[in-house]
Structure formats: C-alpha cells, structure tokens
C-alpha cells in the first residue's frame, strides 16, 4: 500500500486508494467509533445545547488501555511516579477534575473525525480495479489527520508501542507473527499521516 497524500491547488489534499485500502481504513474507523462509544444523549433526543454544556463527564480514567491512550490523564507524567504521595494525590484530583469537564467534548470530537472518514469513504465511488482518488477540503483534511492519529494510537496501544525503539522492532517481526497485519496497518497509516501533515503545512 503505497498511497500518499498530495496537496490540492487552493488547499486540501488528495490520495489514490484502491478498494482494499478503502475497506481497511473504513473498518478501522468503524472499530474506533465502537470503542469511543455513543454520545451522552440518545440519538433521537432533541438537542439541548445548554444541557449538554453542563453535562459532566467521567472522573476516572477508562479501564481499556486503548481508551487510556486516547484520553490520557492531563496531569502527571505516565512514565514517572510522583515525588510524594501528596503530589500523587494532587495530580490524581486535578486529572479527575479536568477529565470531568473535558472528556465528553474530546470524545465528541474524535467521533466526528471518525465519522468524517467513514462518510468520505462511503461517498467515494470506486472506478474499476484502480480504486479512486479521494479529495479532501482543508477542514476534512484536519478531521482525517485527527482520525489517523487516533487510529495509530489505538493500534500502537494494542501492539504495546511506547517509544521509538518499539517501532524499530516492528520491522523485524517474522511473517508468521500474528501481530504482522496490525503492524502493517500501523506503519501504513503512519505514512498516510505524515504525508497528510505535509499537505497542511504552509
């Protein structure tokens, strides 16, 4: 899978995708949506912006390690322990407070980004065996960038990637390693992400 994003005149980005690539990205985006979960209100409930504004989110970090990666604590260094029990308690309280007032919005934003990917792929009419060229506006490009980042974080968490050394090990996995398909997707999405970033740079 060698597709990469290229800038469009006047802004936005384009990438050629074949049917398999379209299917993979769409499937991953759907799985991401399922992982993030639905919004706080039922789908058929009338929208009440004022009520939504005062709806509090969770105060505890998610149990799923992927969700913990997507919604990390705002305070404290995950790789280090606090200097003292009092400092640890302070960081935990601050993180809980931050999570309570921001996580619902963060989840909604991630859902919108994943939905933007699914909608764009669904609207893409594949022409024969060669697939099709996906063209994104600048705003759609930003949504795709957010979704690609979330997908890589999710896959990286499942692969237990914590630093650059872990990434280097992925290149040396045996072909019969059960993690190989996930690794290939992780590396391919990284290439898409990197080229999409370059199209957004002035």
PDB file of C-alpha atoms in Angstrom:
ATOM      1  CA  UNK A   1       0.000   0.000   0.000  1.00  0.00           C
ATOM      2  CA  UNK A   2       1.993   2.908  -1.265  1.00  0.00           C
ATOM      3  CA  UNK A   3      -0.651   5.640  -1.466  1.00  0.00           C
ATOM      4  CA  UNK A   4       0.272   9.009  -0.044  1.00  0.00           C
ATOM      5  CA  UNK A   5      -1.463  12.364   0.249  1.00  0.00           C
ATOM      6  CA  UNK A   6      -0.600  15.201  -2.086  1.00  0.00           C
ATOM      7  CA  UNK A   7      -1.677  18.838  -1.749  1.00  0.00           C
ATOM      8  CA  UNK A   8      -4.507  20.169  -3.892  1.00  0.00           C
ATOM      9  CA  UNK A   9      -4.349  23.621  -5.506  1.00  0.00           C
ATOM     10  CA  UNK A  10      -6.121  26.078  -3.247  1.00  0.00           C
ATOM     11  CA  UNK A  11      -5.891  23.826  -0.181  1.00  0.00           C
ATOM     12  CA  UNK A  12      -6.886  20.347   0.821  1.00  0.00           C
ATOM     13  CA  UNK A  13      -5.331  17.030  -0.062  1.00  0.00           C
ATOM     14  CA  UNK A  14      -5.831  14.047  -2.340  1.00  0.00           C
ATOM     15  CA  UNK A  15      -4.824  10.395  -2.187  1.00  0.00           C
ATOM     16  CA  UNK A  16      -5.394   7.457  -4.527  1.00  0.00           C
ATOM     17  CA  UNK A  17      -6.877   4.478  -2.698  1.00  0.00           C
ATOM     18  CA  UNK A  18      -7.726   1.053  -4.006  1.00  0.00           C
ATOM     19  CA  UNK A  19     -10.730  -0.949  -2.842  1.00  0.00           C
ATOM     20  CA  UNK A  20      -8.735  -2.894  -0.239  1.00  0.00           C
ATOM     21  CA  UNK A  21      -7.258   0.285   1.270  1.00  0.00           C
ATOM     22  CA  UNK A  22     -10.709   1.899   1.393  1.00  0.00           C
ATOM     23  CA  UNK A  23     -12.097  -1.179   3.146  1.00  0.00           C
ATOM     24  CA  UNK A  24      -9.259  -1.284   5.706  1.00  0.00           C
ATOM     25  CA  UNK A  25      -9.480   2.399   6.664  1.00  0.00           C
ATOM     26  CA  UNK A  26     -13.280   2.266   6.867  1.00  0.00           C
ATOM     27  CA  UNK A  27     -13.218  -0.868   9.024  1.00  0.00           C
ATOM     28  CA  UNK A  28     -10.674   0.654  11.397  1.00  0.00           C
ATOM     29  CA  UNK A  29     -12.700   3.893  11.657  1.00  0.00           C
ATOM     30  CA  UNK A  30     -15.863   1.908  12.478  1.00  0.00           C
ATOM     31  CA  UNK A  31     -13.979  -0.022  15.167  1.00  0.00           C
ATOM     32  CA  UNK A  32     -12.692   3.271  16.580  1.00  0.00           C
ATOM     33  CA  UNK A  33     -16.261   4.607  16.753  1.00  0.00           C
ATOM     34  CA  UNK A  34     -17.389   1.474  18.596  1.00  0.00           C
ATOM     35  CA  UNK A  35     -14.504   1.826  21.032  1.00  0.00           C
ATOM     36  CA  UNK A  36     -15.159   5.513  21.768  1.00  0.00           C
ATOM     37  CA  UNK A  37     -18.853   4.785  22.242  1.00  0.00           C
ATOM     38  CA  UNK A  38     -22.005   6.800  21.626  1.00  0.00           C
ATOM     39  CA  UNK A  39     -22.605  10.317  22.865  1.00  0.00           C
ATOM     40  CA  UNK A  40     -24.197  11.087  26.209  1.00  0.00           C
ATOM     41  CA  UNK A  41     -27.673  11.717  24.762  1.00  0.00           C
ATOM     42  CA  UNK A  42     -29.817   9.205  22.815  1.00  0.00           C
ATOM     43  CA  UNK A  43     -29.685   9.658  19.044  1.00  0.00           C
ATOM     44  CA  UNK A  44     -33.409  10.575  18.828  1.00  0.00           C
ATOM     45  CA  UNK A  45     -33.350  13.024  21.763  1.00  0.00           C
ATOM     46  CA  UNK A  46     -33.823  16.717  20.925  1.00  0.00           C
ATOM     47  CA  UNK A  47     -30.582  18.652  21.138  1.00  0.00           C
ATOM     48  CA  UNK A  48     -30.308  20.915  24.163  1.00  0.00           C
ATOM     49  CA  UNK A  49     -27.017  22.828  23.904  1.00  0.00           C
ATOM     50  CA  UNK A  50     -27.430  24.304  27.396  1.00  0.00           C
ATOM     51  CA  UNK A  51     -27.958  20.886  28.999  1.00  0.00           C
ATOM     52  CA  UNK A  52     -25.014  19.448  27.070  1.00  0.00           C
ATOM     53  CA  UNK A  53     -22.847  22.321  28.291  1.00  0.00           C
ATOM     54  CA  UNK A  54     -23.428  21.298  31.916  1.00  0.00           C
ATOM     55  CA  UNK A  55     -23.207  17.540  31.405  1.00  0.00           C
ATOM     56  CA  UNK A  56     -20.252  16.240  33.342  1.00  0.00           C
ATOM     57  CA  UNK A  57     -18.006  13.534  32.007  1.00  0.00           C
ATOM     58  CA  UNK A  58     -16.312  10.701  33.876  1.00  0.00           C
ATOM     59  CA  UNK A  59     -13.758  11.459  36.561  1.00  0.00           C
ATOM     60  CA  UNK A  60     -11.999   8.091  36.471  1.00  0.00           C
ATOM     61  CA  UNK A  61      -9.644   7.068  33.651  1.00  0.00           C
ATOM     62  CA  UNK A  62     -11.011   4.400  31.269  1.00  0.00           C
ATOM     63  CA  UNK A  63     -10.284   0.754  32.068  1.00  0.00           C
ATOM     64  CA  UNK A  64      -9.392  -0.104  28.464  1.00  0.00           C
ATOM     65  CA  UNK A  65      -5.691   0.640  27.784  1.00  0.00           C
ATOM     66  CA  UNK A  66      -6.520   1.943  24.290  1.00  0.00           C
ATOM     67  CA  UNK A  67      -9.024   4.431  25.698  1.00  0.00           C
ATOM     68  CA  UNK A  68      -6.480   5.434  28.348  1.00  0.00           C
ATOM     69  CA  UNK A  69      -4.098   6.210  25.473  1.00  0.00           C
ATOM     70  CA  UNK A  70      -6.765   8.200  23.606  1.00  0.00           C
ATOM     71  CA  UNK A  71      -7.883  10.022  26.761  1.00  0.00           C
ATOM     72  CA  UNK A  72      -4.781  10.260  28.963  1.00  0.00           C
ATOM     73  CA  UNK A  73      -4.595  11.996  32.327  1.00  0.00           C
ATOM     74  CA  UNK A  74      -3.940  15.700  31.948  1.00  0.00           C
ATOM     75  CA  UNK A  75      -1.623  15.920  34.947  1.00  0.00           C
ATOM     76  CA  UNK A  76       1.370  13.827  35.838  1.00  0.00           C
ATOM     77  CA  UNK A  77       3.926  12.036  33.713  1.00  0.00           C
ATOM     78  CA  UNK A  78       2.711   8.492  32.867  1.00  0.00           C
ATOM     79  CA  UNK A  79       6.312   7.291  32.732  1.00  0.00           C
ATOM     80  CA  UNK A  80       7.245   8.586  36.193  1.00  0.00           C
ATOM     81  CA  UNK A  81       5.895   8.291  39.700  1.00  0.00           C
ATOM     82  CA  UNK A  82       5.124  11.433  41.661  1.00  0.00           C
ATOM     83  CA  UNK A  83       7.739  12.797  44.089  1.00  0.00           C
ATOM     84  CA  UNK A  84       5.487  12.162  47.093  1.00  0.00           C
ATOM     85  CA  UNK A  85       2.127  10.610  47.990  1.00  0.00           C
ATOM     86  CA  UNK A  86       0.704  14.106  48.482  1.00  0.00           C
ATOM     87  CA  UNK A  87       1.861  15.136  44.995  1.00  0.00           C
ATOM     88  CA  UNK A  88       0.395  11.942  43.517  1.00  0.00           C
ATOM     89  CA  UNK A  89      -2.961  12.647  45.201  1.00  0.00           C
ATOM     90  CA  UNK A  90      -2.907  16.233  43.915  1.00  0.00           C
ATOM     91  CA  UNK A  91      -2.196  15.090  40.344  1.00  0.00           C
ATOM     92  CA  UNK A  92      -4.948  12.480  40.540  1.00  0.00           C
ATOM     93  CA  UNK A  93      -7.501  15.022  41.793  1.00  0.00           C
ATOM     94  CA  UNK A  94      -6.508  17.555  39.112  1.00  0.00           C
ATOM     95  CA  UNK A  95      -6.718  14.909  36.378  1.00  0.00           C
ATOM     96  CA  UNK A  96     -10.164  13.802  37.590  1.00  0.00           C
ATOM     97  CA  UNK A  97     -11.434  17.382  37.574  1.00  0.00           C
ATOM     98  CA  UNK A  98     -10.016  18.032  34.100  1.00  0.00           C
ATOM     99  CA  UNK A  99     -11.468  14.769  32.768  1.00  0.00           C
ATOM    100  CA  UNK A 100     -14.914  15.540  34.212  1.00  0.00           C
ATOM    101  CA  UNK A 101     -15.202  18.776  32.241  1.00  0.00           C
ATOM    102  CA  UNK A 102     -13.391  17.892  29.008  1.00  0.00           C
ATOM    103  CA  UNK A 103     -13.726  14.199  28.169  1.00  0.00           C
ATOM    104  CA  UNK A 104     -17.250  14.397  26.724  1.00  0.00           C
ATOM    105  CA  UNK A 105     -16.109  17.085  24.267  1.00  0.00           C
ATOM    106  CA  UNK A 106     -12.955  15.153  23.421  1.00  0.00           C
ATOM    107  CA  UNK A 107     -14.985  12.030  22.716  1.00  0.00           C
ATOM    108  CA  UNK A 108     -17.431  14.001  20.557  1.00  0.00           C
ATOM    109  CA  UNK A 109     -14.545  15.453  18.545  1.00  0.00           C
ATOM    110  CA  UNK A 110     -12.980  12.044  17.994  1.00  0.00           C
ATOM    111  CA  UNK A 111     -16.356  10.625  16.970  1.00  0.00           C
ATOM    112  CA  UNK A 112     -16.838  13.436  14.443  1.00  0.00           C
ATOM    113  CA  UNK A 113     -13.384  12.842  12.968  1.00  0.00           C
ATOM    114  CA  UNK A 114     -14.020   9.099  12.587  1.00  0.00           C
ATOM    115  CA  UNK A 115     -17.448   9.771  11.068  1.00  0.00           C
ATOM    116  CA  UNK A 116     -15.887  12.212   8.602  1.00  0.00           C
ATOM    117  CA  UNK A 117     -13.543   9.439   7.442  1.00  0.00           C
ATOM    118  CA  UNK A 118     -16.419   6.958   7.038  1.00  0.00           C
ATOM    119  CA  UNK A 119     -18.598   9.484   5.176  1.00  0.00           C
ATOM    120  CA  UNK A 120     -15.776  10.435   2.811  1.00  0.00           C
ATOM    121  CA  UNK A 121     -15.029   6.801   2.008  1.00  0.00           C
ATOM    122  CA  UNK A 122     -18.713   5.962   1.559  1.00  0.00           C
ATOM    123  CA  UNK A 123     -19.077   8.865  -0.875  1.00  0.00           C
ATOM    124  CA  UNK A 124     -16.033   7.738  -2.824  1.00  0.00           C
ATOM    125  CA  UNK A 125     -17.149   5.971  -5.978  1.00  0.00           C
ATOM    126  CA  UNK A 126     -14.545   3.337  -6.793  1.00  0.00           C
ATOM    127  CA  UNK A 127     -13.909   3.210 -10.527  1.00  0.00           C
ATOM    128  CA  UNK A 128     -12.910  -0.304 -11.554  1.00  0.00           C
ATOM    129  CA  UNK A 129      -9.914  -2.136 -10.183  1.00  0.00           C
ATOM    130  CA  UNK A 130      -7.847   1.002  -9.719  1.00  0.00           C
ATOM    131  CA  UNK A 131      -9.977   2.349  -6.882  1.00  0.00           C
ATOM    132  CA  UNK A 132     -10.486   6.098  -6.803  1.00  0.00           C
ATOM    133  CA  UNK A 133      -8.908   9.384  -5.819  1.00  0.00           C
ATOM    134  CA  UNK A 134     -10.124  10.798  -2.517  1.00  0.00           C
ATOM    135  CA  UNK A 135     -10.162  14.593  -2.434  1.00  0.00           C
ATOM    136  CA  UNK A 136     -10.428  16.380   0.898  1.00  0.00           C
ATOM    137  CA  UNK A 137     -11.091  20.025   1.738  1.00  0.00           C
ATOM    138  CA  UNK A 138      -8.763  21.686   4.276  1.00  0.00           C
ATOM    139  CA  UNK A 139     -11.312  21.057   7.058  1.00  0.00           C
ATOM    140  CA  UNK A 140     -11.795  17.434   6.025  1.00  0.00           C
ATOM    141  CA  UNK A 141      -8.003  17.051   5.933  1.00  0.00           C
ATOM    142  CA  UNK A 142      -7.794  18.174   9.563  1.00  0.00           C
ATOM    143  CA  UNK A 143     -10.528  15.715  10.546  1.00  0.00           C
ATOM    144  CA  UNK A 144      -8.724  12.908   8.729  1.00  0.00           C
ATOM    145  CA  UNK A 145      -5.476  13.856  10.433  1.00  0.00           C
ATOM    146  CA  UNK A 146      -7.153  13.610  13.843  1.00  0.00           C
ATOM    147  CA  UNK A 147      -8.714  10.249  12.970  1.00  0.00           C
ATOM    148  CA  UNK A 148      -5.461   8.822  11.570  1.00  0.00           C
ATOM    149  CA  UNK A 149      -3.669   9.896  14.735  1.00  0.00           C
ATOM    150  CA  UNK A 150      -6.327   8.217  16.908  1.00  0.00           C
ATOM    151  CA  UNK A 151      -6.159   5.028  14.831  1.00  0.00           C
ATOM    152  CA  UNK A 152      -2.383   4.863  15.197  1.00  0.00           C
ATOM    153  CA  UNK A 153      -2.611   5.489  18.943  1.00  0.00           C
ATOM    154  CA  UNK A 154      -5.187   2.710  19.261  1.00  0.00           C
ATOM    155  CA  UNK A 155      -3.176   0.211  17.220  1.00  0.00           C
ATOM    156  CA  UNK A 156       0.065   1.271  18.915  1.00  0.00           C
ATOM    157  CA  UNK A 157      -1.532   0.633  22.289  1.00  0.00           C
ATOM    158  CA  UNK A 158      -2.646  -2.857  21.235  1.00  0.00           C
ATOM    159  CA  UNK A 159       0.904  -3.523  19.987  1.00  0.00           C
ATOM    160  CA  UNK A 160       2.306  -2.116  23.267  1.00  0.00           C
ATOM    161  CA  UNK A 161       4.386   0.503  21.477  1.00  0.00           C
ATOM    162  CA  UNK A 162       5.693   3.042  23.978  1.00  0.00           C
ATOM    163  CA  UNK A 163       8.730   4.557  22.261  1.00  0.00           C
ATOM    164  CA  UNK A 164      10.760   4.681  19.040  1.00  0.00           C
ATOM    165  CA  UNK A 165      12.710   1.529  19.964  1.00  0.00           C
ATOM    166  CA  UNK A 166       9.465  -0.441  19.957  1.00  0.00           C
ATOM    167  CA  UNK A 167       8.705   0.845  16.456  1.00  0.00           C
ATOM    168  CA  UNK A 168      12.081  -0.347  15.205  1.00  0.00           C
ATOM    169  CA  UNK A 169      11.331  -3.862  16.471  1.00  0.00           C
ATOM    170  CA  UNK A 170       8.176  -3.974  14.368  1.00  0.00           C
ATOM    171  CA  UNK A 171      10.216  -4.023  11.179  1.00  0.00           C
ATOM    172  CA  UNK A 172      11.884  -7.259  12.289  1.00  0.00           C
ATOM    173  CA  UNK A 173       8.759  -9.284  13.053  1.00  0.00           C
ATOM    174  CA  UNK A 174       8.541 -12.675  11.357  1.00  0.00           C
ATOM    175  CA  UNK A 175       5.983 -13.000   8.577  1.00  0.00           C
ATOM    176  CA  UNK A 176       4.047 -15.614  10.555  1.00  0.00           C
ATOM    177  CA  UNK A 177       3.809 -13.419  13.653  1.00  0.00           C
ATOM    178  CA  UNK A 178       0.083 -12.880  14.404  1.00  0.00           C
ATOM    179  CA  UNK A 179       0.773  -9.168  15.010  1.00  0.00           C
ATOM    180  CA  UNK A 180       2.084  -8.666  11.460  1.00  0.00           C
ATOM    181  CA  UNK A 181      -1.197  -7.452   9.849  1.00  0.00           C
ATOM    182  CA  UNK A 182      -1.697  -4.942  12.657  1.00  0.00           C
ATOM    183  CA  UNK A 183       1.905  -3.784  12.300  1.00  0.00           C
ATOM    184  CA  UNK A 184       1.483  -3.311   8.548  1.00  0.00           C
ATOM    185  CA  UNK A 185      -1.634  -1.216   9.148  1.00  0.00           C
ATOM    186  CA  UNK A 186       0.170   0.826  11.823  1.00  0.00           C
ATOM    187  CA  UNK A 187       3.117   1.611   9.542  1.00  0.00           C
ATOM    188  CA  UNK A 188       0.907   2.334   6.520  1.00  0.00           C
ATOM    189  CA  UNK A 189      -1.321   4.712   8.500  1.00  0.00           C
ATOM    190  CA  UNK A 190       1.842   6.425   9.722  1.00  0.00           C
ATOM    191  CA  UNK A 191       2.872   7.090   6.134  1.00  0.00           C
ATOM    192  CA  UNK A 192      -0.564   8.473   5.303  1.00  0.00           C
ATOM    193  CA  UNK A 193      -0.479  10.652   8.403  1.00  0.00           C
ATOM    194  CA  UNK A 194       2.966  12.012   7.638  1.00  0.00           C
ATOM    195  CA  UNK A 195       2.126  12.943   4.042  1.00  0.00           C
ATOM    196  CA  UNK A 196      -1.195  14.492   5.112  1.00  0.00           C
ATOM    197  CA  UNK A 197       0.646  16.664   7.644  1.00  0.00           C
ATOM    198  CA  UNK A 198       2.947  17.898   4.882  1.00  0.00           C
ATOM    199  CA  UNK A 199      -0.033  18.996   2.755  1.00  0.00           C
ATOM    200  CA  UNK A 200      -1.317  21.147   5.631  1.00  0.00           C
ATOM    201  CA  UNK A 201       1.975  22.956   6.173  1.00  0.00           C
ATOM    202  CA  UNK A 202       2.258  26.461   4.669  1.00  0.00           C
TER     203      UNK A 202
END
